[in-house]
mmCIF file of C-alpha atoms in Angstrom:
data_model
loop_
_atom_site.group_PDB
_atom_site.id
_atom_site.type_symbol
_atom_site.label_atom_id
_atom_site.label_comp_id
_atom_site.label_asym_id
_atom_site.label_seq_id
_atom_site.Cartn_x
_atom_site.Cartn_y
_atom_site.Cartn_z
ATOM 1 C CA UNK C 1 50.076 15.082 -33.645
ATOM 2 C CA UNK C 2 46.461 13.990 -33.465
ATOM 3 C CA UNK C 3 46.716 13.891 -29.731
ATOM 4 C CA UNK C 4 47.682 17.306 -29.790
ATOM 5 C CA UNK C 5 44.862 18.364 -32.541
ATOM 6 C CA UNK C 6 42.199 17.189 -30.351
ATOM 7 C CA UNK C 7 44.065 18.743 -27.418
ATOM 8 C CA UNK C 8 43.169 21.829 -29.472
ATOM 9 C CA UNK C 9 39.858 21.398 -30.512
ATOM 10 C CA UNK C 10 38.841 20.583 -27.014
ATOM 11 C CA UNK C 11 40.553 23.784 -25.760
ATOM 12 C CA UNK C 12 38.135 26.065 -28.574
ATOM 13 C CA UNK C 13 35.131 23.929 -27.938
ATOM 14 C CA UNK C 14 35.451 24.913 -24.212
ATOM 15 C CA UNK C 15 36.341 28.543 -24.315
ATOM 16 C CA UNK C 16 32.932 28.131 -26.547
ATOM 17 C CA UNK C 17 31.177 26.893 -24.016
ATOM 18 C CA UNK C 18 32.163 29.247 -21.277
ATOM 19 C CA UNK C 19 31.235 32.050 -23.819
ATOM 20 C CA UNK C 20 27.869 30.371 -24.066
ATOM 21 C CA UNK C 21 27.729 30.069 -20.417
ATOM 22 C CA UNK C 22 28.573 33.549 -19.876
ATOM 23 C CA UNK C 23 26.059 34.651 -22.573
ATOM 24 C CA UNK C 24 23.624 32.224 -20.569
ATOM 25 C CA UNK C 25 23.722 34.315 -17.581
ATOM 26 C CA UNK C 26 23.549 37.782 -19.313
ATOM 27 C CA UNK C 27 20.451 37.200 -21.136
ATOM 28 C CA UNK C 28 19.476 35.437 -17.526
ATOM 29 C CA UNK C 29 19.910 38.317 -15.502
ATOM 30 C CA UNK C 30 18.315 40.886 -18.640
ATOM 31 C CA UNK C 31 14.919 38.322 -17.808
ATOM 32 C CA UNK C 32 15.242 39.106 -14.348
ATOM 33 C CA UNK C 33 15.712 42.687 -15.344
ATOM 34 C CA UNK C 34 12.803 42.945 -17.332
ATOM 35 C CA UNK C 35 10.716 41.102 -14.958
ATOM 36 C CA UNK C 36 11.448 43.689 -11.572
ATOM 37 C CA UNK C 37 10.448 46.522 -14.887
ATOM 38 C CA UNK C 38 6.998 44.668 -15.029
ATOM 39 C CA UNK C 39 6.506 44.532 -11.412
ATOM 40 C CA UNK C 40 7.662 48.120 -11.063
ATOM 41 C CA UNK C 41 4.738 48.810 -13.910
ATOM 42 C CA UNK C 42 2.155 47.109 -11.717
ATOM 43 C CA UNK C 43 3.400 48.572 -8.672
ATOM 44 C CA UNK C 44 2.823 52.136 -10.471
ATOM 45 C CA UNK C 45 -0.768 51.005 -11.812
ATOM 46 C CA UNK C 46 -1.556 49.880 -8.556
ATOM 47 C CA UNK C 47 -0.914 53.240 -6.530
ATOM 48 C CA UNK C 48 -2.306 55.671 -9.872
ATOM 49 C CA UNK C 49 -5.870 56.983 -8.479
ATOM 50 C CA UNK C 50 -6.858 59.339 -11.507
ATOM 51 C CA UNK C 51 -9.213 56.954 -13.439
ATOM 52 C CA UNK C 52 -8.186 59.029 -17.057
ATOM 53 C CA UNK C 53 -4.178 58.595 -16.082
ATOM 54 C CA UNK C 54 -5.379 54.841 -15.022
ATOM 55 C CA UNK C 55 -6.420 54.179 -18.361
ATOM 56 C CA UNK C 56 -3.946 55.684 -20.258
ATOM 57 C CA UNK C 57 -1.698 53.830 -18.084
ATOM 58 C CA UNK C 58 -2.969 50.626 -18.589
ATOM 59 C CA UNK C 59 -3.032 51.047 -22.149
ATOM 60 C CA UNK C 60 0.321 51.847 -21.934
ATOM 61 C CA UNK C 61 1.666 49.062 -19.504
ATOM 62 C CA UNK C 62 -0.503 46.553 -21.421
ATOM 63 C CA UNK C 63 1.464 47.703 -24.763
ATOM 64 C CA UNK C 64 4.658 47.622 -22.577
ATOM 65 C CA UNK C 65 4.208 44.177 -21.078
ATOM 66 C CA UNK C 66 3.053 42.865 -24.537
ATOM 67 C CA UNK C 67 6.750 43.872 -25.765
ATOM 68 C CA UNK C 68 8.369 42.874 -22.556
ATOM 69 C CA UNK C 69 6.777 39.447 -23.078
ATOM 70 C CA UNK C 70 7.932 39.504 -26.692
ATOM 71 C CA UNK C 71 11.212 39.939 -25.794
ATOM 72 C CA UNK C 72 11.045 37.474 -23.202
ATOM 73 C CA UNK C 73 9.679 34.939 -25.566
ATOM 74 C CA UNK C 74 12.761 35.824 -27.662
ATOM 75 C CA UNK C 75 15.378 35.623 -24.757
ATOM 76 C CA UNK C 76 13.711 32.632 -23.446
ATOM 77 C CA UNK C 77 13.767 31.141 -27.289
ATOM 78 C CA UNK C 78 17.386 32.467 -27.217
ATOM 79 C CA UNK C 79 18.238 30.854 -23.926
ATOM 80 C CA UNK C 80 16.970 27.700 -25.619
ATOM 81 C CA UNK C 81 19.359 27.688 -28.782
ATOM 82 C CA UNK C 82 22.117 28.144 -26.435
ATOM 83 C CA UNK C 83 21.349 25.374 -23.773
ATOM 84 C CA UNK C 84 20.718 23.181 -27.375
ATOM 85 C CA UNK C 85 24.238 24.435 -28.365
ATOM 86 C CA UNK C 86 25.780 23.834 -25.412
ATOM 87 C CA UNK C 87 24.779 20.349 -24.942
ATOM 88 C CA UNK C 88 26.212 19.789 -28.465
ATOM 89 C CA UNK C 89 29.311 21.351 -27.133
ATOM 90 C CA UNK C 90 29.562 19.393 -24.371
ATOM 91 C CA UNK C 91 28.982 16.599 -26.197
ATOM 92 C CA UNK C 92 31.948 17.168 -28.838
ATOM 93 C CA UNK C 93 34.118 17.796 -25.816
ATOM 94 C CA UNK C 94 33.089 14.196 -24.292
ATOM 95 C CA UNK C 95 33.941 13.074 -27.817
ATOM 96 C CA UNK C 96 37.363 14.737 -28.018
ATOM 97 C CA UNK C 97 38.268 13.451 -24.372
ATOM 98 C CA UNK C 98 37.472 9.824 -25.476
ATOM 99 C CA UNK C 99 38.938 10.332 -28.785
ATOM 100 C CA UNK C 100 42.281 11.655 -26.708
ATOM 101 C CA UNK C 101 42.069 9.238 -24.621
ATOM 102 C CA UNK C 102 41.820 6.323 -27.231
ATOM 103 C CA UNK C 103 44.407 7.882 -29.045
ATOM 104 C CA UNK C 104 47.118 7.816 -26.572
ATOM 105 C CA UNK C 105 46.149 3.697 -25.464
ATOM 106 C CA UNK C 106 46.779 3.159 -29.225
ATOM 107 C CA UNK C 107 50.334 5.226 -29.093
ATOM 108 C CA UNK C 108 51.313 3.027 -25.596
ATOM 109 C CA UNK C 109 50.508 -0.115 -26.974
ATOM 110 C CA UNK C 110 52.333 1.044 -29.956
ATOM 111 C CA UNK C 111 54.857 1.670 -27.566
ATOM 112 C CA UNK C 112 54.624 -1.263 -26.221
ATOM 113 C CA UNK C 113 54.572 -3.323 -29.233
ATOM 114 C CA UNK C 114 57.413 -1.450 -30.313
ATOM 115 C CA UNK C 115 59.783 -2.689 -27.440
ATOM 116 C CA UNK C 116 58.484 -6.119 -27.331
ATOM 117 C CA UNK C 117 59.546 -6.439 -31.334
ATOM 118 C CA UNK C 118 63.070 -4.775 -30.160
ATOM 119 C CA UNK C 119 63.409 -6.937 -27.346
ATOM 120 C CA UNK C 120 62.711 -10.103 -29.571
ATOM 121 C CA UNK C 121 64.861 -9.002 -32.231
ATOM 122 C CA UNK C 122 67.889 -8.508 -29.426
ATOM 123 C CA UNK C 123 67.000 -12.397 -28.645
ATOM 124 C CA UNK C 124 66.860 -13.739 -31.679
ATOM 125 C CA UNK C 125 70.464 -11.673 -32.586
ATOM 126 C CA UNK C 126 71.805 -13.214 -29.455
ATOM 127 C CA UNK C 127 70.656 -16.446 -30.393
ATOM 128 C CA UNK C 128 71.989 -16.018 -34.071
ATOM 129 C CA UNK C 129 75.843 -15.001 -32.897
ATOM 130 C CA UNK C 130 75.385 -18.135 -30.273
ATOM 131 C CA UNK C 131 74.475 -20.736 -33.473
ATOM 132 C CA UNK C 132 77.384 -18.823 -35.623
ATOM 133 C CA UNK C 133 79.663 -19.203 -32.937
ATOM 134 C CA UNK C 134 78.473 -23.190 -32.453
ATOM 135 C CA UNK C 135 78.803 -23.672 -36.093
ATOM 136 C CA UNK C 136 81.880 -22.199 -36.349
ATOM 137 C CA UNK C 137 83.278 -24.675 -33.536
ATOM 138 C CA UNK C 138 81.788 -28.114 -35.107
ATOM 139 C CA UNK C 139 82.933 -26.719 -38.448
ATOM 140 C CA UNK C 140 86.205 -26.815 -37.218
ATOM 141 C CA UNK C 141 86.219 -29.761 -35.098
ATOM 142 C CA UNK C 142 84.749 -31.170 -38.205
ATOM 143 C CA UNK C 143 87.662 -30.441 -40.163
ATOM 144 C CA UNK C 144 89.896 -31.840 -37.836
ATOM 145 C CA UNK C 145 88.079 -35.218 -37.365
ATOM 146 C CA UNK C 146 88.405 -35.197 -41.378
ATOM 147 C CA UNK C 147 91.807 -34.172 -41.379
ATOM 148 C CA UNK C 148 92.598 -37.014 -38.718
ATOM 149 C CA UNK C 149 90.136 -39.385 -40.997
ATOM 150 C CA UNK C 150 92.205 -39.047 -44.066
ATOM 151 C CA UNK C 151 95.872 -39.151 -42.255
ATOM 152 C CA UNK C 152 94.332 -42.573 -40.935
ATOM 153 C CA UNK C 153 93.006 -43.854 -43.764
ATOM 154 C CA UNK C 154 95.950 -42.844 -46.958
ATOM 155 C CA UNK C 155 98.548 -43.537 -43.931
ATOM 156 C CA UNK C 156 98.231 -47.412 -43.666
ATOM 157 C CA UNK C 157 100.041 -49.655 -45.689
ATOM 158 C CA UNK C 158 100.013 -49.586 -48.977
ATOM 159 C CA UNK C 159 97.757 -46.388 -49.550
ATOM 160 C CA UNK C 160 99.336 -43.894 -51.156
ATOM 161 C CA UNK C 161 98.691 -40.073 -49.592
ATOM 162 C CA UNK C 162 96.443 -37.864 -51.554
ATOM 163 C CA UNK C 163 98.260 -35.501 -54.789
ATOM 164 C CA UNK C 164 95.032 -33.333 -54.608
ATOM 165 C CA UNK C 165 92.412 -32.585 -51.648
ATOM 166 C CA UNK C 166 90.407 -35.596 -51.198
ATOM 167 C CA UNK C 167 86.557 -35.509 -51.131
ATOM 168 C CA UNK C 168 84.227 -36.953 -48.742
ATOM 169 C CA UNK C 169 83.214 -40.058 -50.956
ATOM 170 C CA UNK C 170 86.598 -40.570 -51.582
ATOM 171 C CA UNK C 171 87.927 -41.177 -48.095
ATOM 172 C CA UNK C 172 84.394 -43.400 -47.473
ATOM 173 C CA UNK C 173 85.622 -45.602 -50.221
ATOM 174 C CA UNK C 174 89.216 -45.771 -49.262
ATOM 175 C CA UNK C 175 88.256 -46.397 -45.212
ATOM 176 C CA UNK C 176 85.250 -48.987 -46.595
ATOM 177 C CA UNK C 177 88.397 -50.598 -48.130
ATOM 178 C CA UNK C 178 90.140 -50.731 -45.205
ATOM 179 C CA UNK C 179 87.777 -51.973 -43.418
ATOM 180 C CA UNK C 180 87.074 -54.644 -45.909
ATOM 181 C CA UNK C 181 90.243 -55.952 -46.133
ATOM 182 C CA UNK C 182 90.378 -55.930 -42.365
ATOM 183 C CA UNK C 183 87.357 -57.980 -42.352
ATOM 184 C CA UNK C 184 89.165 -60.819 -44.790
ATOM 185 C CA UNK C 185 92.504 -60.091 -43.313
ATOM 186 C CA UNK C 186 90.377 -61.522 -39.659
ATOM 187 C CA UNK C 187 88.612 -63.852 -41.565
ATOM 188 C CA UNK C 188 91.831 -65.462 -42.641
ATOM 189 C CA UNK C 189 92.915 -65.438 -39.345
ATOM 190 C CA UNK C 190 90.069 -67.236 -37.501
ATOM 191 C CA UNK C 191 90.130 -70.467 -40.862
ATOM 192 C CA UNK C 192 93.946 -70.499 -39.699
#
């Protein structure tokens, strides 16, 4: 959206500037205008031979050219405002472009971000079913290696088998007895 506003703004500031451009050249070609009126003036001074006319004439050109130079002063003052305002213009536009420009880096690296943290989170899912899947295949080898622990252990000789589920501690103590009386049970043997 801001991509597309300064799209926008650059599209008004230069229809601006070719207005001003355009304008530029009118008030161009009205100098030029006025300027083949002055020479025409002073070619018709030059070729008047009645001294009276001449005078008048003069009078009359001088009056002319001082309002032809007026209004050259003004186009030329004119002329000015517009060159000022159309370096401002072009300026904005340079702006616009750069701020365009910056704007879409920032949406591809966005972008770009974007995928990365998709990508990673992909991974990291992957890597989550793999652990659930690992941990559901020592849990149950686990459980078997326990199951097998306490068939072993309340199985031997004199143990009697388990009326409720057995915990962990419990079958440590019963297989440390076991082993204990295996111990003195070898112990015996060897004094023998």
């Amino acid at each position: 959206g801001t991509i597309t506003s300064l799209q926008r703004q650059l599209e008004v500031q230069e229809s601006q500037l070719r207005r001003l451009k355009s304008e530029k050249e009118t008030l161009q070609k009205k100098l030029r205008e006025q300027e083949n009126q002055l020479q025409a003036l002073a070619a018709k001074i030059c070729s008047l031979r009645d001294e009276q006319k001449h005078d008048e004439m003069m009078m009359a050109t001088e009056e002319e050219n001082r309002r032809l130079q007026q209004v050259v002063t003004e186009q030329e003052s004119k002329l000015s405002k517009q060159n000022q305002l159309l370096s401002k213009l072009q300026e904005t536009i340079s702006q616009l472009r750069a701020e365009i420009l910056s704007s879409q880096r920032r949406a591809r690296e966005q972008q770009q971000a974007q995928e990365e943290m998709q990508s990673q989170a992909q991974a990291l899912q992957h890597r989550e079913l793999q652990a659930r899947v690992a941990l559901e295949s020592i849990t149950s080898r686990f459980e078997r290696y326990r199951s097998k622990i306490i068939q072993a252990t309340f199985s031997t000789a004199g143990s009697r088998p388990p009326q409720v589920e057995v915990t962990d501690e419990e079958v440590l103590e019963a297989m440390q007895k076991i082993i204990n009386e295996r111990t003195e049970f070898h112990q015996l043997l060897k004094q023998k």
